[in-house]
Tab-separated table of C-alpha atoms and ligand atoms in Angstrom:
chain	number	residue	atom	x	y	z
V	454	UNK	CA	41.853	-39.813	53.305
V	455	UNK	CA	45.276	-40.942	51.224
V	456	UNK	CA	44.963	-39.629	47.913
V	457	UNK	CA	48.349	-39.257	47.052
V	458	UNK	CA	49.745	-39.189	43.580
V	459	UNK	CA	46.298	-37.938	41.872
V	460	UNK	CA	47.343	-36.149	38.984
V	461	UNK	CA	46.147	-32.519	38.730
V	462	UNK	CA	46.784	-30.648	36.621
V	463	UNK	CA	45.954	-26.476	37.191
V	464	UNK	CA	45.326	-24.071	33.942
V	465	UNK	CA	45.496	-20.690	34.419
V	466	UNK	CA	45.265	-17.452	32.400
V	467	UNK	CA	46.296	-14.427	33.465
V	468	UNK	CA	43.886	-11.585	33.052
V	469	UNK	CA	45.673	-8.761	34.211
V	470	UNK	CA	48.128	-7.960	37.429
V	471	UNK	CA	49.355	-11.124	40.037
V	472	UNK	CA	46.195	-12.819	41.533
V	473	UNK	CA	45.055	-15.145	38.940
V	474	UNK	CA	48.715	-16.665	38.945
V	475	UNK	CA	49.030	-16.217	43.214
V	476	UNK	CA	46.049	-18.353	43.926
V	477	UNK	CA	46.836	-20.848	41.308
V	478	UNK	CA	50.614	-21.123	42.631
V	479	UNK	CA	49.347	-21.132	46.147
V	480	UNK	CA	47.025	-24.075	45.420
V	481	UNK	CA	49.105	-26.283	43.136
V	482	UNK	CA	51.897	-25.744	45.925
V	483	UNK	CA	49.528	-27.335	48.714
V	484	UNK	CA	48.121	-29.974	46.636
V	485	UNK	CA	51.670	-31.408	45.852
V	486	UNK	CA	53.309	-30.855	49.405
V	487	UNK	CA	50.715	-31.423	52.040
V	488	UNK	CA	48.440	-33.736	50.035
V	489	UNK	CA	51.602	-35.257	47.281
V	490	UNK	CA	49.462	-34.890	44.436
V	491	UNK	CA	51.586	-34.795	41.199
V	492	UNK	CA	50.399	-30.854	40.320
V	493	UNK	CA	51.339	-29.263	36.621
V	494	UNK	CA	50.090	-25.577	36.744
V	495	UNK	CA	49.827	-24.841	32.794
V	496	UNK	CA	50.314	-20.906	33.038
V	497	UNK	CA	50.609	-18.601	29.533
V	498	UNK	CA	52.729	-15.636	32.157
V	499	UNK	CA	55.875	-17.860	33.728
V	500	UNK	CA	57.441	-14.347	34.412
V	501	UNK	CA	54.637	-13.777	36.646
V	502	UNK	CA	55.363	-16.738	38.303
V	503	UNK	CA	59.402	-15.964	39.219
V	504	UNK	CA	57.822	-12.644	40.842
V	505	UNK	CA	55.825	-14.493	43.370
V	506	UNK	CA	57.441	-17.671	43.422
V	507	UNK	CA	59.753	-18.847	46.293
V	508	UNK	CA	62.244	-21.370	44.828
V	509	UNK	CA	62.323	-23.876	47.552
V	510	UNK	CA	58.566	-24.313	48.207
V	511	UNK	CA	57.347	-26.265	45.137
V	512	UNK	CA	57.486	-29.937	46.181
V	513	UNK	CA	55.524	-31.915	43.936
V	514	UNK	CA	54.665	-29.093	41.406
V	515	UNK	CA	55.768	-29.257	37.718
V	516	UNK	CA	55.010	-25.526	36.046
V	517	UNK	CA	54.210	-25.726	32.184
V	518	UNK	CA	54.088	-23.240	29.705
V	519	UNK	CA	50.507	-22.983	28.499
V	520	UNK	CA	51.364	-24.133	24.701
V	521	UNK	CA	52.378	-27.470	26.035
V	522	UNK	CA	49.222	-28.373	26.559
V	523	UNK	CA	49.014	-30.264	23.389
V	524	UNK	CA	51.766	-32.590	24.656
V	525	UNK	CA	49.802	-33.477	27.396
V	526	UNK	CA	50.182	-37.140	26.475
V	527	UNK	CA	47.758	-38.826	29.534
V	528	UNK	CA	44.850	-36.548	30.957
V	529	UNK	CA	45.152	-36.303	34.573
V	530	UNK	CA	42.643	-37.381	37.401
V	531	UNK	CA	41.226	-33.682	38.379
V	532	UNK	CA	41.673	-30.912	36.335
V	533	UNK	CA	41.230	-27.583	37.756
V	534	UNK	CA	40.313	-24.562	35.016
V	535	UNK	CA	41.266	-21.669	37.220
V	536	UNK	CA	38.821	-18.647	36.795
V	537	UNK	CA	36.701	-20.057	33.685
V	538	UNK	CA	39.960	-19.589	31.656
V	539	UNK	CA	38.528	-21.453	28.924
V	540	UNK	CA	40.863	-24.901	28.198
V	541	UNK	CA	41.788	-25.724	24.466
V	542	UNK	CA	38.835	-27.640	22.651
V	543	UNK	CA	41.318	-30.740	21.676
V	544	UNK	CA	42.076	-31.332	25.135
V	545	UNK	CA	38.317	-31.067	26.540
V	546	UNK	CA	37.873	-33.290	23.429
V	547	UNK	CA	40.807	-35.660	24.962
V	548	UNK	CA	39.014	-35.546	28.216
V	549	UNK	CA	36.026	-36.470	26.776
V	550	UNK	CA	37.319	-39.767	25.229
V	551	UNK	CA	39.073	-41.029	28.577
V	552	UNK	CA	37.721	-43.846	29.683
V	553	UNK	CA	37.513	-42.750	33.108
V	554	UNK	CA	37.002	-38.723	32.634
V	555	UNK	CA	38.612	-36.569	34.679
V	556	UNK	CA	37.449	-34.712	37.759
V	557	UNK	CA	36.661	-31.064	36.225
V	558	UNK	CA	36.540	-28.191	38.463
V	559	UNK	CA	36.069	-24.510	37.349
V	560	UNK	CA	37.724	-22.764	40.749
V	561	UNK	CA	36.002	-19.588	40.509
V	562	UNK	CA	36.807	-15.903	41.953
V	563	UNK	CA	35.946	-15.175	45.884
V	564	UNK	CA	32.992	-13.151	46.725
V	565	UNK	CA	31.064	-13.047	50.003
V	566	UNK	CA	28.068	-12.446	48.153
V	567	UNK	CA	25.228	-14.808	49.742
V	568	UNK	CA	24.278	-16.430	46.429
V	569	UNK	CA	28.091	-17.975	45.972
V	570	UNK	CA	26.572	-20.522	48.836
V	571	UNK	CA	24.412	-21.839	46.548
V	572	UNK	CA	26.415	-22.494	43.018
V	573	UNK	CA	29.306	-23.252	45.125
V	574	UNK	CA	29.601	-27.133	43.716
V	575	UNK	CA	26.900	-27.144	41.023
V	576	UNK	CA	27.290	-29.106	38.002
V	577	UNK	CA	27.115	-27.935	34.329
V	578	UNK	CA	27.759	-30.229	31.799
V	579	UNK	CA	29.884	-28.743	29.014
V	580	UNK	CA	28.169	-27.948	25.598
V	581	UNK	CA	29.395	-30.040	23.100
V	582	UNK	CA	31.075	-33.121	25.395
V	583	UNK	CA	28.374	-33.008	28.332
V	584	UNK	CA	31.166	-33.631	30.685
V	585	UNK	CA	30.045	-32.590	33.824
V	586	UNK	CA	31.745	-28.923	35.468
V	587	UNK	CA	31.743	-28.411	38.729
V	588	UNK	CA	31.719	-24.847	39.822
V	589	UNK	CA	33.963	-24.406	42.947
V	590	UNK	CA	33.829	-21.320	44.895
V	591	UNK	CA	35.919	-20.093	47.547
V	592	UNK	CA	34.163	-18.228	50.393
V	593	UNK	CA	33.715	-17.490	54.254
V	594	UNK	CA	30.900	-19.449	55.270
V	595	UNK	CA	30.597	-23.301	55.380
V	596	UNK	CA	28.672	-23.241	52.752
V	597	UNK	CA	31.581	-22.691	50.666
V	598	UNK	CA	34.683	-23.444	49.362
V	599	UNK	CA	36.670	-22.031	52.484
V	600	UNK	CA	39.973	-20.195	51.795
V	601	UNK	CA	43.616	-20.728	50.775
V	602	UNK	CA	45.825	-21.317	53.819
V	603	UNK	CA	48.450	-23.466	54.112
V	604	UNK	CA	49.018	-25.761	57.632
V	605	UNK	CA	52.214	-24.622	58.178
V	606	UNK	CA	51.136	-20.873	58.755
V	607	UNK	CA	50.917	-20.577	62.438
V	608	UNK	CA	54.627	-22.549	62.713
V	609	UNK	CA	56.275	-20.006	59.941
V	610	UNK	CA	54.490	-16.928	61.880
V	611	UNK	CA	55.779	-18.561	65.180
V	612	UNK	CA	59.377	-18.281	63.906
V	613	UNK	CA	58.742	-15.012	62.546
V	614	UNK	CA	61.005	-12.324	63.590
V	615	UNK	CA	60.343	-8.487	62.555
V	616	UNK	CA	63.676	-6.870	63.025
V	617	UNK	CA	64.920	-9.733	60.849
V	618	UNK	CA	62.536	-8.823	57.708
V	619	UNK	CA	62.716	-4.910	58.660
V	620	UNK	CA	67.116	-5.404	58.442
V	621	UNK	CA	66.638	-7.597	55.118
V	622	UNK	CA	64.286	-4.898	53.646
V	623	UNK	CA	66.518	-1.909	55.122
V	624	UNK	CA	63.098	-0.477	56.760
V	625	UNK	CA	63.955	1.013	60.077
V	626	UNK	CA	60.971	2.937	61.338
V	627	UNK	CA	60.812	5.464	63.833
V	628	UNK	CA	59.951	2.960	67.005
V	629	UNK	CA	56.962	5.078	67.633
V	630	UNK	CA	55.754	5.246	63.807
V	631	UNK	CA	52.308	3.295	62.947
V	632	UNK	CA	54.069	1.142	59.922
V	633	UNK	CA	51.811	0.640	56.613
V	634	UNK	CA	52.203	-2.132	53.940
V	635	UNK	CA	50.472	-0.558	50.880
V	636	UNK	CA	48.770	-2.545	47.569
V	637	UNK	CA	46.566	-0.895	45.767
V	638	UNK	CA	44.842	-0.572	42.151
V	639	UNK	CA	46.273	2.478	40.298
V	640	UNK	CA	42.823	4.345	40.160
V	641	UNK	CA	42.655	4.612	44.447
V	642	UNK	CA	43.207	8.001	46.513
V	643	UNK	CA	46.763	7.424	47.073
V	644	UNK	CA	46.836	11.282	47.098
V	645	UNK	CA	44.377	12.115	49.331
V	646	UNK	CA	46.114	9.292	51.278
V	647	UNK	CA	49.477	10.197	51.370
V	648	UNK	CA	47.713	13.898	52.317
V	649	UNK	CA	45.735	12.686	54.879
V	650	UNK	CA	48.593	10.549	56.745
V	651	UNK	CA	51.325	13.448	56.190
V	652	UNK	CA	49.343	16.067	58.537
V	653	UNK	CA	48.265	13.740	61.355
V	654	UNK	CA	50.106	14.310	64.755
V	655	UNK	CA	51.305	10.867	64.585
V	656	UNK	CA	54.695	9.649	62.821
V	657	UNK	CA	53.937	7.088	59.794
V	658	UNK	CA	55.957	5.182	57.192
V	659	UNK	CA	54.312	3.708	54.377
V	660	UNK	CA	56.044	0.610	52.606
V	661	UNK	CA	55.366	0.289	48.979
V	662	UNK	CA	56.126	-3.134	47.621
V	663	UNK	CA	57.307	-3.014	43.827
V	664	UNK	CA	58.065	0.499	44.406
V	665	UNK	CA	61.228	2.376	43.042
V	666	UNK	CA	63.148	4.695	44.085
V	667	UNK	CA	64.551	6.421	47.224
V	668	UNK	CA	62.569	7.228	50.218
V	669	UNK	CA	60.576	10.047	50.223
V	670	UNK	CA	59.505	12.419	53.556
V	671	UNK	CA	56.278	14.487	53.900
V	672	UNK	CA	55.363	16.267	57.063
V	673	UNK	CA	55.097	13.551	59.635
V	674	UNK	CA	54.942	10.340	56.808
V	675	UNK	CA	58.125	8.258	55.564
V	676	UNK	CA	56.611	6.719	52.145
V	677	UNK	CA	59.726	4.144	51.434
V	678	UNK	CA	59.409	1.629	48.223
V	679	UNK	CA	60.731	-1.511	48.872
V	680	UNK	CA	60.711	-4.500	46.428
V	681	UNK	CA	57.990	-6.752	45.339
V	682	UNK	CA	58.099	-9.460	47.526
V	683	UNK	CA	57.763	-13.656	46.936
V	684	UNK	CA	54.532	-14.697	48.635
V	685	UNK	CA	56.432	-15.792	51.745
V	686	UNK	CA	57.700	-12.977	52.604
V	687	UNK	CA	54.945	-11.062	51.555
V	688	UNK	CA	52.846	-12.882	54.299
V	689	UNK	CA	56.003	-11.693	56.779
V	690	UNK	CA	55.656	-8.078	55.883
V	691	UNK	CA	51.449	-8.194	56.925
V	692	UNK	CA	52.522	-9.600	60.065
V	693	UNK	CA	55.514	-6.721	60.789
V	694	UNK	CA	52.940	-4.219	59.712
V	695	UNK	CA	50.094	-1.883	62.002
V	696	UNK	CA	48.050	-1.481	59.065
V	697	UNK	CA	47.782	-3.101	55.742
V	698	UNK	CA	46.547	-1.496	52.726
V	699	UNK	CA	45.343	-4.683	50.379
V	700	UNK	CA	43.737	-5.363	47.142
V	701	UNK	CA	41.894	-8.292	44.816
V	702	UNK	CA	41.926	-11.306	46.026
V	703	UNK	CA	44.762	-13.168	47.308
V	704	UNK	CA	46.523	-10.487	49.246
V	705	UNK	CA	43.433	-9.444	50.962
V	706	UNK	CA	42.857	-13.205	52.045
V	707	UNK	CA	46.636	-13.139	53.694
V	708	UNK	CA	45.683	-10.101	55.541
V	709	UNK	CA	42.876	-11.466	56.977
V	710	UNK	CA	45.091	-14.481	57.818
V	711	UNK	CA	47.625	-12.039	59.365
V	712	UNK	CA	44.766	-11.175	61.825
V	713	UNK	CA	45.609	-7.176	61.754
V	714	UNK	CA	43.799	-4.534	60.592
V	715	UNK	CA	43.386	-3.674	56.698
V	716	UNK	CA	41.899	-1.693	54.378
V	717	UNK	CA	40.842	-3.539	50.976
V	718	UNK	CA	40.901	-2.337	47.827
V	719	UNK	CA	38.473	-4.148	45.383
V	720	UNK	CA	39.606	-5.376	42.061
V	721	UNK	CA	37.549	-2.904	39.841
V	722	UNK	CA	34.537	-4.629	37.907
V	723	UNK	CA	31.706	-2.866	35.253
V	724	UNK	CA	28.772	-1.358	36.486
V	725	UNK	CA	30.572	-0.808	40.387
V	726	UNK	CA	29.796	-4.787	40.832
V	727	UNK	CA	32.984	-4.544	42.872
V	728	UNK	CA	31.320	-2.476	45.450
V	729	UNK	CA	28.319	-5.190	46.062
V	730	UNK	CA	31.228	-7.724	46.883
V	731	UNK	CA	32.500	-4.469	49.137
V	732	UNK	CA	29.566	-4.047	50.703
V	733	UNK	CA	28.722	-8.020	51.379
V	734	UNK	CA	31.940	-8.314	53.051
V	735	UNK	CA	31.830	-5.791	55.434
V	736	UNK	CA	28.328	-6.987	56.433
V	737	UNK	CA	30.381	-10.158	57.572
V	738	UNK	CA	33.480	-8.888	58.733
V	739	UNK	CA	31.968	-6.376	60.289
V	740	UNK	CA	28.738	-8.608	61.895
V	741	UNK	CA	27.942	-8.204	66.185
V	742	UNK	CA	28.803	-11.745	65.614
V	743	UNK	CA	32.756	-11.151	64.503
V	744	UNK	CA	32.591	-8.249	67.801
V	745	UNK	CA	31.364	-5.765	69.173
V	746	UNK	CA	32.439	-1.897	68.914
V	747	UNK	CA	32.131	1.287	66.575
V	748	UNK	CA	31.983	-0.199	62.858
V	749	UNK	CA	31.094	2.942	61.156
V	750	UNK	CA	34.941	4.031	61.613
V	751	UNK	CA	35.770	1.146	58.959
V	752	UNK	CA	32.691	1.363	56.641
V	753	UNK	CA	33.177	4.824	55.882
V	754	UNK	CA	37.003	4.618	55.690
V	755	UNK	CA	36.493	1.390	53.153
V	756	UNK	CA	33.933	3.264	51.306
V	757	UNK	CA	35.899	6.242	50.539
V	758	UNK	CA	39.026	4.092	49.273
V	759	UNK	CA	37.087	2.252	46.828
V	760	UNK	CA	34.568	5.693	45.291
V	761	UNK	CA	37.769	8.294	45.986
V	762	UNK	CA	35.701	10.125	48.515
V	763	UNK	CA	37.744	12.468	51.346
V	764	UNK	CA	39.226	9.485	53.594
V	765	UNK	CA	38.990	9.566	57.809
V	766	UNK	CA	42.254	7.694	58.332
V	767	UNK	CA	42.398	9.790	61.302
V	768	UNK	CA	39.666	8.239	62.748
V	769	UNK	CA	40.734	4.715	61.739
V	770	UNK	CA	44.503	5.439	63.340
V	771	UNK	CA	42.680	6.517	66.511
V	772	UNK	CA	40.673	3.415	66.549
V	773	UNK	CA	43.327	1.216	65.949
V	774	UNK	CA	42.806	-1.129	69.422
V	775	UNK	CA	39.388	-1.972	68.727
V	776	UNK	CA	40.505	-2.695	64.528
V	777	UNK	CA	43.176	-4.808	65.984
V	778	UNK	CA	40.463	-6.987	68.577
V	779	UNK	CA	38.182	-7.041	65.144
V	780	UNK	CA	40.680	-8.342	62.693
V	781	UNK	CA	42.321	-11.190	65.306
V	782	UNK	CA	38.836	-12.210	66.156
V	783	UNK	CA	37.988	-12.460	62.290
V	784	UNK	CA	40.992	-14.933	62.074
V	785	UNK	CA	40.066	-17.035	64.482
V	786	UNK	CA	36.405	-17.490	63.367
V	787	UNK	CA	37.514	-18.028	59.417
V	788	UNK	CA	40.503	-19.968	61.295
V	789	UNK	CA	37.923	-22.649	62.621
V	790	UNK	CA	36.420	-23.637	58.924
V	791	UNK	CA	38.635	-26.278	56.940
V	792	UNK	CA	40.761	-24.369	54.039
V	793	UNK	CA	39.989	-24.789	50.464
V	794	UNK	CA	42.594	-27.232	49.631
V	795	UNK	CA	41.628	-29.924	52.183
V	796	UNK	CA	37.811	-29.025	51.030
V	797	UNK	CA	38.996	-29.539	47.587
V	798	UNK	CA	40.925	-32.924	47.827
V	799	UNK	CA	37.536	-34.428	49.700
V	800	UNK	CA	34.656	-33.296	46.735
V	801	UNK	CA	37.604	-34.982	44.245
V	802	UNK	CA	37.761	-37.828	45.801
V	803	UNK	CA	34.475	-38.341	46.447
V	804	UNK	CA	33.629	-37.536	42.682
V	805	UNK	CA	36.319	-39.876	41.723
V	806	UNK	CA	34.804	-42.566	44.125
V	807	UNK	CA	31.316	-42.220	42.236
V	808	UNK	CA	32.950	-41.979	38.650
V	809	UNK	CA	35.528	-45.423	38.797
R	2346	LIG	O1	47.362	-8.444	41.729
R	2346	LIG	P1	45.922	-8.439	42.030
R	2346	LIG	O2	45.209	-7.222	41.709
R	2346	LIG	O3	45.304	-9.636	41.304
R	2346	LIG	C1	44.021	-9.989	40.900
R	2346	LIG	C2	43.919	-9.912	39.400
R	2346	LIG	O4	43.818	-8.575	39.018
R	2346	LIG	C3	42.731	-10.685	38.961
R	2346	LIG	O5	42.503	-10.595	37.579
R	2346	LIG	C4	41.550	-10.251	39.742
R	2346	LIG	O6	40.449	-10.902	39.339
R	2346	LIG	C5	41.833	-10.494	41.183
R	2346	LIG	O7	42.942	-9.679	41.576
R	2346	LIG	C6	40.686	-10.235	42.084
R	2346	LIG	O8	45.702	-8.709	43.611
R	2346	LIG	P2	45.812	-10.026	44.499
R	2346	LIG	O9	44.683	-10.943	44.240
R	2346	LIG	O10	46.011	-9.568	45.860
R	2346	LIG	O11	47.147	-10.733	44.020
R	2346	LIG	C7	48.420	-10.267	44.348
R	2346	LIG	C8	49.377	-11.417	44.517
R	2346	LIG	O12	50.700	-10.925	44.640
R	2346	LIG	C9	49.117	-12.234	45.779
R	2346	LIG	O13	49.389	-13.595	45.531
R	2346	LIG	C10	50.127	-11.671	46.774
R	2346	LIG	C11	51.253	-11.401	45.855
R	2346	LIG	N1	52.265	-10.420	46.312
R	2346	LIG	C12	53.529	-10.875	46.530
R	2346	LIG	O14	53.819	-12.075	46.438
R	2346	LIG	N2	54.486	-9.967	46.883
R	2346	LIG	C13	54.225	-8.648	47.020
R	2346	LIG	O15	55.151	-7.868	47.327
R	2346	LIG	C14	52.882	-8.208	46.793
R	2346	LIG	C15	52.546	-6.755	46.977
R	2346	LIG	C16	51.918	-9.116	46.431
């Protein structure tokens, strides 16, 4: 499949905190350098962007500011509305009097809820234009959309060295401490946490990206802030890590990538939705399927971080062989499915084949 030079073009609006602009940066990144599509990413939070953004990774990627939509003077091939962020009438108006309309995908949020299988791809034609929307979902079964990973990831994690990343980010753990990346919505336990962690016989250092400050000690626990990483490098700290402490969307995904164990933090949603899409993905993470062993441990421990109930991270530091067999045998299995991007590029091109 050569579909090189397509025009994409990826809108996205930020709603609140990093993912909406990491998964849209992550994608528009792999789209222009392992496919060479010509990618704009129209984004109304560019500061976001130089945050998460690693300088030398953008082949093929123009970033816009959201305004200059208007100046778009051809539409693309596929357009890509990131997260139902609503594009501006005139241009679905302009897309609408192409002669050849574009491919129009609404890339949607991840969920391992079971009914994402079946809108994952479904069309809906838009009110007023009746061009056809497809709904595009990301997910862990084949029935989805896959997930973000990029091919180079085993060769970059190959390379990896962790005494080179600890040096750069002045970390220098006791060599028998359990070391803990933490990320995690302002309204978790982080007390009963940092509590918890600071009376267990064991030595632990928490690292705090986007921290501040100096380093701070409490009973047997090191919490040191270090700074908010570009996504690279924020994939190298969940490798150097024992445990890591995740959240949303994107960040959770790399964890799972990094094959170790975690503990997610869901992005908070009305009426506790957020603990439905808790609850469905421990049912598949934590399946007979994925391996065998005590899952309780993790339920209860995942449960608590997400309703603020007393935490076991005892028992979850004790059990830390078994969570590392889990989490490496939960990489290979979402390992084996093709990622989203090279799922994406084949339902365009196939939609473009049927449209021209
Ligand atoms: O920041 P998040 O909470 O983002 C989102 C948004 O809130 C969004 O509206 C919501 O719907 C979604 O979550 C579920 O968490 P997430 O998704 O993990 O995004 C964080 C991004 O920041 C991700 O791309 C990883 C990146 N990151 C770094 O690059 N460096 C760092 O040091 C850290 C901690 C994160």
């Amino acid at each position: 499949m050569n579909t090189a030079g397509t025009r994409c073009s990826i809108f996205c609006r930020v709603i609140d905190n990093f993912g909406d602009a990491g998964v849209c940066w992550r994608l528009a990144k792999q789209l222009g350098a392992e496919y060479q599509w010509q990618v704009t990413l129209y984004i109304d939070e560019w500061s976001l962007l130089t945050k998460l953004a690693d300088p030398n990774a953008a082949s093929g990627v123009k970033v816009a500011r959201w305004q200059d939509i208007s100046k778009l003077d051809k539409i693309p091939d596929v357009v890509i509305e990131a997260f139902a962020c609503e594009l501006p009438p005139n241009f679905v108006k302009a897309m609408a009097n192409t002669p050849t309309p574009p491919v129009w995908i609404n890339l949607e949020y991840l969920s391992a809820e079971a009914w994402v299988e079946s809108a994952h791809l479904l069309a809906s034609p838009h009110s007023s234009t009746g061009l056809q929307k497809y709904f595009y979902f990301p997910g862990f079964s084949g029935k989805t959309g896959g997930l973000l990973r990029e091919p180079d990831y085993e060769i970059r994690r190959a390379k990896f060295r962790r005494s080179e990343l600890l040096a750069l980010l002045d970390v220098a753990p006791d060599a028998n401490a359990i070391l803990i990346s933490y990320f995690a919505y302002a309204n978790s336990p982080r007390r009963r946490l940092i509590e918890e962690l600071s009376v267990l016989p064991y030595l632990t250092h928490l690292l705090e990206p986007g921290g501040t400050g100096a380093a701070t000690f409490i009973g047997n626990l090191t919490i040191q802030p270090i700074p908010f990483l570009p996504q690279t490098t924020y994939d190298e700290l969940l490798w150097a890590c024992d445990i890591n402490f995740v959240r949303g969307e994107d960040s959770f995904v790399r964890a799972q990538w990094a094959g170790k164990p975690f503990v997610w933090n869901t992005y908070p949603q009305e009426n506790d939705t957020h603990l439905e899409k808790l609850e469905a993905f421990m049912d598949r993470f934590l399946s007979p399927q994925v391996g065998a062993g005590d899952t309780a441990i993790l339920r209860k421990l995942w449960r608590a971080w997400n309703t603020d109930l007393t935490l076991d991270v005892k028992s979850f530091i004790e059990s830390l062989p078994e969570q590392r067999t889990r989490a490496s045998q939960w990489q290979k299995s979402i390992s084996a499915q093709p990622d989203l991007a090279m799922q994406l590029v084949e339902f365009c091109d196939k939609l473009r084949g049927r449209l021209n």
